[in-house]
Each structure stands twice: as C-alpha cells, then as structure tokens.
Coordinates of C-alpha atoms in Angstrom, one line a residue:
X1 CA 1.5 -3.7 19.6
X2 CA 1.3 -4.6 23.4
X3 CA 0.0 -2.3 25.5
X4 CA 1.9 -3.9 28.8
X5 CA 5.5 -4.7 27.6
X6 CA 7.5 -6.9 30.9
X7 CA 10.8 -4.6 30.9
X8 CA 10.1 -1.8 32.4
X9 CA 12.6 0.4 29.8
X10 CA 9.4 -0.1 27.4
X11 CA 6.2 -0.4 30.0
X12 CA 5.5 3.9 29.3
X13 CA 4.6 4.0 33.2
X14 CA 7.8 6.4 34.4
X15 CA 6.9 9.8 35.0
X16 CA 10.3 10.6 35.8
X17 CA 11.3 10.2 32.1
X18 CA 11.7 13.9 32.8
X19 CA 13.7 16.7 33.1
X20 CA 14.1 18.4 36.9
X21 CA 12.9 22.0 35.8
X22 CA 9.6 20.1 34.8
X23 CA 9.2 19.3 38.1
X24 CA 10.5 22.3 39.7
X25 CA 8.2 24.4 37.9
X26 CA 5.1 22.1 38.3
X27 CA 5.6 22.4 42.8
X28 CA 6.5 26.2 40.9
X29 CA 2.9 26.4 39.7
X30 CA 1.4 24.8 42.3
X31 CA 2.3 27.0 45.1
X32 CA 1.5 30.0 42.8
X33 CA -2.3 28.5 42.4
X34 CA -1.5 28.0 38.9
X35 CA -2.0 24.5 38.4
X36 CA -5.2 25.1 36.9
X37 CA -4.1 27.6 34.7
X38 CA -4.7 25.9 30.7
X39 CA -2.4 25.9 28.6
X40 CA -1.7 25.2 24.9
X41 CA 1.5 23.3 23.7
X42 CA 2.4 22.9 20.2
X43 CA 5.7 20.3 19.4
X44 CA 7.4 21.7 16.2
X45 CA 10.8 21.2 14.3
X46 CA 13.0 23.8 12.6
X47 CA 14.3 22.5 9.7
X48 CA 14.3 19.1 7.4
X49 CA 16.5 16.3 8.6
X50 CA 18.6 15.0 6.2
X51 CA 19.0 17.5 4.2
X52 CA 15.8 16.5 2.5
X53 CA 12.7 17.7 1.6
X54 CA 10.0 16.0 3.7
X55 CA 10.0 13.9 7.0
X56 CA 7.6 10.7 7.9
X57 CA 5.9 10.9 11.6
X58 CA 6.8 8.5 14.3
X59 CA 6.7 7.8 17.5
X60 CA 2.5 8.8 17.9
X61 CA 2.2 5.1 19.3
X62 CA 4.7 4.9 22.1
X63 CA 3.1 8.8 23.1
X64 CA 0.0 7.5 23.5
X65 CA 1.8 4.3 25.5
X66 CA 3.1 7.0 27.7
X67 CA 0.0 8.5 28.6
X68 CA -1.6 5.1 29.4
X69 CA 0.9 4.2 32.5
X70 CA 1.6 7.9 33.5
X71 CA 1.7 7.9 37.1
X72 CA 3.9 9.0 39.9
X73 CA 4.8 5.4 41.9
X74 CA 5.4 5.0 45.7
X75 CA 9.0 4.8 44.8
X76 CA 9.3 7.5 42.7
X77 CA 7.7 9.6 45.3
X78 CA 10.1 8.8 48.1
X79 CA 13.2 9.5 45.4
X80 CA 12.2 12.7 45.0
X81 CA 11.0 13.3 48.5
X82 CA 15.2 12.5 49.0
X83 CA 16.2 15.1 46.9
X84 CA 17.9 18.3 48.5
X85 CA 18.1 22.1 47.9
X86 CA 21.2 23.2 46.9
X87 CA 20.8 25.6 50.1
X88 CA 19.6 22.8 52.2
X89 CA 15.8 21.4 52.9
X90 CA 14.5 19.3 50.4
X91 CA 13.8 20.2 46.9
X92 CA 10.4 19.0 47.1
X93 CA 7.6 20.2 49.5
X94 CA 5.9 17.5 50.6
X95 CA 2.0 19.1 49.9
X96 CA 3.8 19.1 45.8
X97 CA 4.7 15.2 46.6
X98 CA 1.8 14.5 48.3
X99 CA -0.4 16.0 45.0
X100 CA 1.8 14.1 42.8
X101 CA 0.5 11.0 44.7
X102 CA -2.9 11.4 43.3
X103 CA -1.9 13.0 40.3
X104 CA -4.4 12.1 37.2
X105 CA -3.7 13.4 33.4
X106 CA -6.5 15.6 32.2
X107 CA -5.1 16.4 29.1
X108 CA -6.2 16.7 25.8
X109 CA -3.9 15.9 22.7
X110 CA -4.1 16.0 19.0
X111 CA -1.7 15.0 16.6
X112 CA -0.8 13.7 13.0
X113 CA -0.8 9.6 12.5
X114 CA 2.1 8.1 12.3
X115 CA 4.0 7.6 8.7
X116 CA 2.5 11.1 7.3
X117 CA 4.6 13.4 5.5
X118 CA 5.4 16.4 7.9
X119 CA 7.7 19.4 7.2
X120 CA 9.3 22.3 9.4
X121 CA 7.4 25.1 11.3
X122 CA 3.9 23.5 11.8
X123 CA 2.8 21.6 14.5
X124 CA 2.5 17.6 14.6
X125 CA 1.7 17.5 18.1
X126 CA -0.8 19.8 20.0
X127 CA -1.5 19.2 23.6
X128 CA -3.9 21.5 25.7
X129 CA -4.9 21.3 29.2
X130 CA -3.0 22.2 32.5
X131 CA -0.6 24.0 33.0
X132 CA 1.8 21.4 35.0
X133 CA 0.7 18.9 33.0
X134 CA 1.7 19.8 29.8
X135 CA 4.9 20.5 31.2
X136 CA 5.3 17.4 32.8
X137 CA 4.8 15.6 29.5
X138 CA 6.8 17.9 27.3
X139 CA 10.4 15.9 27.6
X140 CA 8.7 12.1 27.2
X141 CA 7.0 13.9 24.3
X142 CA 9.7 15.6 22.5
X143 CA 12.4 12.0 23.0
X144 CA 9.9 9.4 21.8
X145 CA 8.1 11.5 18.7
X146 CA 11.7 13.4 17.9
X147 CA 13.6 10.1 17.9
X148 CA 11.1 8.0 16.1
X149 CA 9.9 10.7 13.4
X150 CA 14.1 10.8 12.7
X151 CA 14.6 7.6 11.9
X152 CA 11.4 6.9 10.1
X153 CA 12.5 9.7 7.8
X154 CA 16.1 8.0 7.4
X155 CA 13.9 4.6 6.9
X156 CA 12.4 6.1 4.1
X157 CA 15.1 8.2 2.4
X158 CA 16.8 4.6 2.5
X159 CA 14.3 2.2 1.1
X160 CA 13.7 5.4 -1.9
X161 CA 16.7 4.8 -3.1
X162 CA 16.6 1.1 -2.6
X163 CA 13.4 0.3 -4.7
X164 CA 13.4 -3.0 -3.0
X165 CA 13.1 -4.8 0.4
X166 CA 15.0 -3.4 3.6
X167 CA 15.5 -5.1 6.5
X168 CA 16.5 -3.1 9.1
X169 CA 19.4 -4.5 11.6
X170 CA 21.2 -2.1 13.6
X171 CA 19.9 -2.9 17.1
X172 CA 23.6 -3.9 18.1
X173 CA 24.9 -0.5 17.1
X174 CA 21.9 1.1 18.4
X175 CA 21.9 4.0 21.5
X176 CA 21.2 1.1 24.2
X177 CA 18.0 -1.2 24.2
X178 CA 15.2 1.1 24.6
X179 CA 16.9 3.2 21.1
X180 CA 17.4 -0.1 19.7
X181 CA 13.4 -1.3 19.9
X182 CA 12.1 2.1 18.7
X183 CA 14.4 2.7 16.3
X184 CA 13.6 -1.1 15.0
X185 CA 9.9 0.0 14.7
X186 CA 10.3 3.7 13.5
X187 CA 12.5 1.9 10.4
X188 CA 9.3 -0.4 9.9
X189 CA 6.6 2.7 10.3
X190 CA 9.4 4.6 7.3
X191 CA 9.3 1.5 4.9
X192 CA 11.5 -1.5 6.1
X193 CA 10.4 -4.2 5.1
X194 CA 11.5 -6.1 8.4
X195 CA 14.2 -5.7 11.4
X196 CA 16.1 -8.5 12.8
X197 CA 15.3 -7.7 16.6
X198 CA 13.4 -10.1 17.7
X199 CA 12.0 -8.0 20.9
X200 CA 10.7 -5.6 18.2
X201 CA 9.2 -8.3 16.0
X202 CA 7.4 -9.3 19.1
X203 CA 6.3 -6.3 20.6
X204 CA 5.0 -4.5 17.7
X205 CA 3.5 -7.4 15.1
X206 CA 6.2 -6.0 12.7
X207 CA 8.1 -9.0 10.6
X208 CA 11.6 -10.2 11.5
X209 CA 14.5 -11.5 9.2
X210 CA 18.2 -13.0 9.4
X211 CA 20.6 -14.7 7.9
X212 CA 23.8 -16.4 9.6
X213 CA 27.1 -15.2 10.4
X214 CA 30.4 -15.3 9.5
X215 CA 30.9 -17.2 12.5
X216 CA 29.3 -20.0 11.2
X217 CA 31.2 -20.3 8.2
X218 CA 34.3 -20.3 10.5
X219 CA 32.8 -22.9 12.6
X220 CA 33.1 -25.8 10.1
X221 CA 36.3 -27.3 8.0
X222 CA 35.6 -25.3 5.3
X223 CA 32.8 -23.1 3.6
X224 CA 31.4 -25.3 1.3
X225 CA 30.3 -27.9 4.3
X226 CA 29.1 -24.9 6.5
X227 CA 27.0 -24.0 3.2
X228 CA 25.4 -27.5 3.1
X229 CA 24.4 -27.4 6.8
X230 CA 22.9 -24.2 6.6
X231 CA 21.0 -25.4 3.8
X232 CA 20.2 -28.9 5.1
X233 CA 18.5 -26.2 8.6
X234 CA 17.1 -24.0 6.6
X235 CA 15.6 -25.6 3.2
X236 CA 13.0 -23.0 3.0
X237 CA 14.7 -19.7 3.9
X238 CA 18.8 -20.2 2.6
X239 CA 19.8 -17.1 2.1
X240 CA 24.4 -17.6 2.4
X241 CA 26.8 -15.3 2.9
X242 CA 29.5 -15.3 0.7
X243 CA 32.5 -13.4 1.8
X244 CA 33.8 -14.7 5.1
X245 CA 37.1 -16.0 2.8
X246 CA 37.4 -14.6 -1.0
X247 CA 34.0 -13.4 -2.4
X248 CA 34.2 -15.0 -5.9
X249 CA 34.7 -18.6 -4.0
X250 CA 32.2 -17.9 -2.0
X251 CA 29.8 -17.5 -4.5
X252 CA 31.0 -20.8 -6.3
X253 CA 30.3 -22.4 -3.9
X254 CA 27.0 -21.2 -3.1
X255 CA 25.9 -22.0 -6.5
X256 CA 27.2 -25.4 -6.1
X257 CA 24.8 -25.4 -2.9
X258 CA 22.1 -23.8 -5.1
X259 CA 22.5 -26.5 -7.6
X260 CA 22.1 -29.4 -5.4
X261 CA 19.2 -27.6 -3.9
X262 CA 17.0 -27.6 -6.8
X263 CA 17.9 -31.4 -7.5
X264 CA 16.2 -31.4 -4.1
X265 CA 13.4 -30.0 -4.9
X266 CA 14.7 -26.5 -2.8
X267 CA 15.5 -23.7 -3.4
X268 CA 18.7 -21.1 -3.1
X269 CA 16.5 -18.2 -1.8
X270 CA 19.9 -15.0 -2.2
X271 CA 23.7 -14.5 -1.5
X272 CA 24.6 -12.5 0.9
X273 CA 27.9 -10.0 0.2
X274 CA 28.8 -7.7 3.2
X275 CA 32.3 -6.3 2.3
X276 CA 33.9 -5.1 -0.8
X277 CA 33.4 -3.3 -4.1
X278 CA 29.3 -4.0 -3.6
X279 CA 28.3 -2.6 -6.9
X280 CA 31.2 -4.6 -8.6
X281 CA 30.7 -7.7 -6.6
X282 CA 27.2 -7.8 -7.0
X283 CA 27.1 -7.6 -10.6
X284 CA 29.7 -10.4 -10.5
X285 CA 27.7 -12.5 -8.8
X286 CA 24.2 -12.1 -11.2
X287 CA 26.4 -13.3 -13.9
X288 CA 27.4 -16.2 -11.9
X289 CA 24.2 -17.1 -10.9
X290 CA 22.9 -16.8 -13.8
X291 CA 25.3 -18.5 -15.9
X292 CA 24.2 -21.6 -13.6
X293 CA 20.9 -21.0 -14.2
X294 CA 20.1 -19.6 -11.0
X295 CA 18.5 -16.8 -12.5
X296 CA 15.7 -16.7 -9.6
X297 CA 18.2 -16.7 -6.2
X298 CA 18.6 -13.3 -5.0
X299 CA 21.5 -10.9 -4.0
X300 CA 21.6 -9.3 -0.9
X301 CA 23.6 -6.7 0.0
X302 CA 24.8 -5.8 3.5
X303 CA 27.6 -3.4 4.9
X304 CA 27.5 0.3 6.4
X305 CA 24.7 1.1 4.0
X306 CA 22.9 4.5 3.3
X307 CA 20.9 6.2 1.2
X308 CA 23.4 7.9 -1.0
X309 CA 25.7 4.7 -1.3
X310 CA 22.9 2.2 -2.1
X311 CA 21.7 4.6 -4.9
X312 CA 25.2 4.8 -6.3
X313 CA 25.1 0.8 -6.4
X314 CA 22.0 1.4 -8.7
X315 CA 23.6 3.7 -10.3
X316 CA 26.5 1.4 -11.4
X317 CA 23.6 -1.2 -12.7
X318 CA 23.8 -3.5 -10.0
X319 CA 21.3 -5.5 -9.7
X320 CA 19.6 -6.4 -6.0
X321 CA 17.1 -8.3 -4.7
X322 CA 16.9 -6.7 -1.1
X323 CA 19.3 -4.5 1.3
X324 CA 20.3 -4.5 5.1
X325 CA 20.8 -1.4 6.6
X326 CA 22.3 -1.2 10.0
X327 CA 24.4 1.4 11.7
X328 CA 23.7 4.2 9.5
X329 CA 19.6 3.8 9.9
X330 CA 19.6 2.7 13.2
X331 CA 22.1 5.3 14.6
X332 CA 20.6 8.3 12.3
X333 CA 24.2 8.4 11.8
X334 CA 24.7 11.0 9.7
X335 CA 21.9 13.8 11.7
X336 CA 22.0 12.8 15.9
X337 CA 18.3 14.8 16.1
X338 CA 15.5 15.8 14.6
X339 CA 15.8 19.2 17.0
X340 CA 11.8 19.2 17.9
X341 CA 10.9 22.2 20.3
X342 CA 7.4 22.3 22.5
X343 CA 6.3 26.1 23.0
X344 CA 3.8 27.4 24.7
X345 CA 1.3 29.2 22.5
X346 CA -1.9 29.9 24.2
X347 CA -3.1 30.1 27.4
X348 CA -6.4 30.3 29.9
X349 CA -7.9 31.1 33.1
X350 CA -10.5 28.0 32.8
X351 CA -12.7 25.6 31.1
X352 CA -14.5 28.1 29.0
X353 CA -12.8 31.4 29.2
X354 CA -11.5 33.1 25.9
X355 CA -7.7 31.8 24.9
X356 CA -4.6 34.7 25.4
X357 CA -2.2 34.5 22.8
X358 CA 1.4 33.7 24.0
X359 CA 4.7 34.5 21.6
X360 CA 8.1 33.6 22.0
X361 CA 10.1 36.3 20.1
X362 CA 13.8 36.0 19.1
X363 CA 15.9 37.9 17.4
X364 CA 16.7 34.0 15.3
X365 CA 13.7 34.1 13.1
X366 CA 13.4 30.5 12.8
X367 CA 12.9 30.8 16.6
X368 CA 9.8 33.2 16.9
X369 CA 6.6 31.2 17.7
X370 CA 3.3 31.4 16.3
X371 CA 0.3 32.3 19.4
X372 CA -3.0 30.1 19.1
X373 CA -4.9 26.9 19.6
X374 CA -3.3 26.0 16.1
X375 CA -3.6 22.8 13.4
X376 CA -3.2 22.5 9.7
X377 CA -4.7 22.1 6.6
X378 CA -3.0 19.8 3.8
X379 CA -4.2 21.0 0.6
X380 CA -4.1 18.7 -2.7
X381 CA -3.8 19.1 -6.6
X382 CA -6.5 17.4 -8.6
X383 CA -4.2 14.4 -9.4
X384 CA -3.9 13.7 -5.7
X385 CA -0.1 15.4 -5.0
X386 CA 0.0 17.8 -2.3
X387 CA -0.2 21.5 -2.4
X388 CA 0.7 23.0 0.8
X389 CA 0.1 23.2 3.7
X390 CA -2.0 25.7 5.9
X391 CA -1.1 26.5 9.5
X392 CA -4.4 28.4 11.4
X393 CA -6.0 29.0 14.9
X394 CA -8.9 26.8 15.1
X395 CA -10.8 29.0 17.6
X396 CA -10.3 32.0 14.8
X397 CA -12.4 32.9 12.4
X398 CA -10.1 33.0 9.1
X399 CA -9.5 35.8 6.5
X400 CA -8.5 34.7 3.1
X401 CA -8.1 31.2 4.1
X402 CA -7.1 29.9 0.9
X403 CA -4.0 32.2 1.2
X404 CA -0.8 31.0 3.1
X405 CA 1.8 33.5 4.0
X406 CA 5.5 31.9 4.2
X407 CA 6.0 33.0 8.1
X408 CA 9.9 34.0 7.1
X409 CA 8.8 36.3 4.1
X410 CA 5.7 38.0 3.9
X411 CA 5.7 38.5 0.0
X412 CA 5.5 34.7 -0.1
X413 CA 2.3 33.6 -0.7
X414 CA 0.4 31.1 -1.8
X415 CA -3.5 31.1 -2.8
X416 CA -5.1 28.0 -2.3
X417 CA -8.7 28.5 -3.0
X418 CA -10.7 25.7 -4.5
X419 CA -8.5 23.2 -3.6
X420 CA -9.4 19.6 -1.5
X421 CA -8.2 20.0 1.7
X422 CA -7.6 17.5 5.0
X423 CA -7.1 18.5 8.7
X424 CA -4.0 16.8 9.9
X425 CA -4.1 16.2 13.4
X426 CA -6.5 13.9 14.8
X427 CA -7.4 13.1 18.5
X428 CA -4.4 11.1 20.2
X429 CA -5.8 11.8 24.3
X430 CA -8.5 13.1 25.7
X431 CA -9.0 14.2 29.5
X432 CA -5.9 12.4 30.0
X433 CA -7.0 9.2 28.8
X434 CA -4.9 8.2 25.3
X435 CA -7.9 7.5 22.7
X436 CA -5.5 6.7 19.5
X437 CA -7.5 3.5 18.0
X438 CA -5.9 0.6 17.7
X439 CA -5.6 0.7 13.9
X440 CA -3.2 4.2 14.3
X441 CA -0.7 2.3 16.6
X442 CA -0.5 -1.0 14.1
X443 CA 3.6 0.2 12.7
X444 CA 2.4 -1.7 9.4
X445 CA -0.7 0.4 8.7
X446 CA 1.7 3.4 9.3
X447 CA 4.4 1.7 6.7
X448 CA 1.6 1.5 4.4
X449 CA 0.6 5.2 5.2
X450 CA 4.4 5.8 4.6
X451 CA 4.1 4.9 1.4
X452 CA 0.9 6.8 0.4
X453 CA 2.3 9.3 1.8
X454 CA 5.9 9.7 -0.4
X455 CA 3.3 8.9 -3.4
X456 CA 1.8 12.5 -3.0
X457 CA 5.0 14.1 -2.8
X458 CA 6.5 15.7 -5.7
X459 CA 9.3 14.2 -7.6
X460 CA 11.3 17.2 -6.6
X461 CA 10.9 16.6 -3.2
X462 CA 12.3 13.5 -2.6
X463 CA 15.4 13.5 -4.1
X464 CA 18.7 13.3 -2.4
X465 CA 20.1 16.4 -3.5
X466 CA 18.8 19.9 -3.3
X467 CA 15.1 19.0 -2.8
X468 CA 12.4 21.2 -3.7
X469 CA 11.5 22.7 -0.2
X470 CA 7.6 22.1 0.4
X471 CA 5.3 25.5 1.2
X472 CA 4.2 25.7 4.3
X473 CA 2.2 28.8 6.2
X474 CA 0.4 30.8 8.1
X475 CA -3.7 31.7 7.3
X476 CA -3.4 35.1 6.2
X477 CA -5.5 36.4 9.4
X478 CA -2.9 34.2 11.8
X479 CA -0.2 35.8 9.9
X480 CA -1.4 39.6 10.5
X481 CA -2.2 38.6 14.3
X482 CA 1.1 37.5 15.2
X483 CA 2.8 40.4 13.3
X484 CA 0.5 43.1 15.1
X485 CA 1.7 40.8 18.4
X486 CA 5.2 40.9 17.3
X487 CA 5.6 45.6 17.2
X488 CA 2.7 45.4 20.6
X489 CA 5.3 43.3 22.4
X490 CA 8.6 45.0 21.0
X491 CA 7.0 48.6 21.8
X492 CA 6.6 49.7 18.4
X493 CA 3.0 49.5 17.6

C-alpha cells in the first residue's frame, strides 16, 4: 500500500478527523493536569453483523497510516483558534492551541491482523498511553476499523455464497470518494478477487477488472457490430454484456463473435448478464454456449446481487463463472454500521505504576464493560477448527485459565484445557510510531488470511440462516474480578 497518497482525502494526516468533544476533553485534561495519566482503551463490537456467525477484521492498515501522519497543521490550529465558545470568547485557550502545535503521539496500539475472524465482545484493538492521546484517536479509529470490518465481512459472506471469483464494483454507489476507496480495499480483504476501482488498484496493489457498459453497445449501429469492435480491441480479455436489448439475441450475437474469435486463434472469455431472471438466463446461456462448442466461455452475473441472491441462483443450478457485486457490498446495504465501541478499561498515574480497573456499568447487559489491559487467546481443536476465545488481563495472574465464562451467563462455561492457542492482538504502534510490518498492511495477504480463517470455522458458523454462535468468554479470574467490581460500585458488596 502506498504510504503517501496525493489526495488529502487519503493522506491520513488530518488530526481534525474527530468529534469536537474529544478536543474539548483534551483541553480539560490539560487544564486539570491529567494529560500524563495513562489509560487503556479497547475497541469491541456488540453483535454479529448481518445476522451471521463471524466478522472479518479490516482497517488496521488504515489505522497505521493515520498514526504515521497524525499531527496538527498550522491551518488546523488556526481553525481551532477561530472557534467561538457558546457563551462568548474562544472555545480553546492559547495554551491548549500551543500544546497541540507541538503534539506528538506516544501511544502503544495492538490489534488483530486484517483478515482475522473476530467475534462480539472481544477486543480487536487495544490502545494504551496518555489518556488525552487515546481520546483523540477514538473517532478515527472507530470510523476506519468499524467501516472496513463491516465491508470485509459482507465480502466474505458474498464470496462464500458465490464459490467463484467475485469482482467488487460499488464505487459509483459508495458513500463518497473515501468510502468507495476503503470499501474497495476491504472487499478484497474479505475475499473479492478484484475491484473495478482503478484508484484503489493503484493505491493498494489489488487486481482491477471490468467489462463494458450498455452505452458501448448503444454507440454502434447494432449489437453485433459493437461486439465485434470490442473483440477487436480486447482479444485476450473479451467479456460481452448481452442484455442491452434482448438477452437471447445478445447471447446469439456473442456466440457469433466467439466463433469468429476462435477462427482467429482468440478466445471469448465470457458473457455478462446484468438484468432479468439471472438464474433462468444463465442456464439458457450455458446451454446455448455449449451447443455452439464454446464450452470454455464463462458466464458473469451482476445486478444488485448479495449473498442471498447469489445462493438462490446457485441453488437453481446455474453454472456461473464469476460474479460482479456493487451496491449491496460497497454500501453494506442491509446493515449500515458495525456498531463498534471504544471504552476505557484501566488507568494509572504514570509509567511503572499499577493499573487500576475502570468499568462502565449499565442496566443493559451488553453495555457492561470489561476491566483491565486485555488480550484474547484463541484455542483450537486438534483438527484445526477454532474452539473458543478467552478474554484475559495481560497483567493479572490467571485463575483456571483454561476455562472461559460467558460474560452474560456465568452458568455457561467452556473448558479448553490442553488445547493449542494463539494470542490475537499484535503490535501496530509503539511510542506513537506505527510498527505494523508491510506484510500485515498488504490487502492480498489479508485476503489469504481471510480464506484460511474461514476454513477454521465450523460450517454451522458460516451458514446464512441461523448460524451457530462462537464461544467467547472471560478468563475465570477476570470474570470474578468484574463481578466483584460491579457489586462494589452498586453498593451491594
């Protein structure tokens, strides 16, 4: 991935990509002498996206890029200085503006690698450092990791349903240029073979692909002439869109061109159908192509597809070579947000001091946070499938560390004694400097990781209808510690 992008939308050096209250709190921390208080925050999400059984992490490369360029420019400072306070005067003091002018991050960040299967209520990013810095990163972190994880998950679901290469081409329907760029990358992380987004191809080194529009056919006197012209222009990559006028006639015209290409020693790669009863038309097209001897000509389907439509088409017996998916992928059409949250879980007065638990309690069980400096152990069955994830405090001794407790039901426990495990959070930044290696920033490497991770899931977790949930729980000692803390805060201990 390019480390310096020319368009300011993608440079990742805008420290003002935040909510105003992060800055007002920062000024308050400075005035209260708490700017050096050490804090630990974690990003989690609360529910399975798309009513599925997993999510695919993405956005960590974007986060590393944000860390690398995080600074307040002179224009940023001038803008902040100009903001009025509601009661009169300036919102921000000169002392605070001057402080931001010399500001440099010093946080440590750990995160799962892109392409990792992740689940609700477990940390996927951990940020430790001065509380002011942790707060200033919150909004941008949630934005990039939450959005890109959502798109990568949607892509993984679509690719599992397709069982054939999927091209992402949602840029024209995406939520703005930046949304389109990062959606294209996240779609590849989730499993897409290519994108139509040429800028994403250049920036992130991912494959690009495309055919032609209906306007190409309409620009010629007739469809057959248009097909012949396109075959002449692209004899090694000729995919003909056959539904501009009449699909059956379009297939016949494509067959004519395909046979002409074969006589020249060329090859018609595929036909594409973008409207109508796709399952029925694809089966008709396959029959016609095979009868003409063009058995090696593929069929590409598009037109507002998602994983459910694709599965239905395949269930009807259509033989599809590849799929084009746009709007419902790049816009996460059926779920607009992951619902990520970023919560304080521990603090200390300075380096070398002991961490103190911080806990947000709530009448809603899902909003009760977990205290400590947390990480995740992932356990595996002997056959390589994942068995369960255990959230634990890296600074606390483990009490019965092979037992995880459901955070919402203490009666539900899972014993993972003796099983192989790995730790999920990996270094992304140290002392404010991004340390994520180039291999961990590569979208194609993440795409391979996604495929490998999906292979570790049980089939019941990958199905679209009523998937099984995956066991994620707290290490037993951490569970007891949280329960005692809740009781103490509520005055019942």
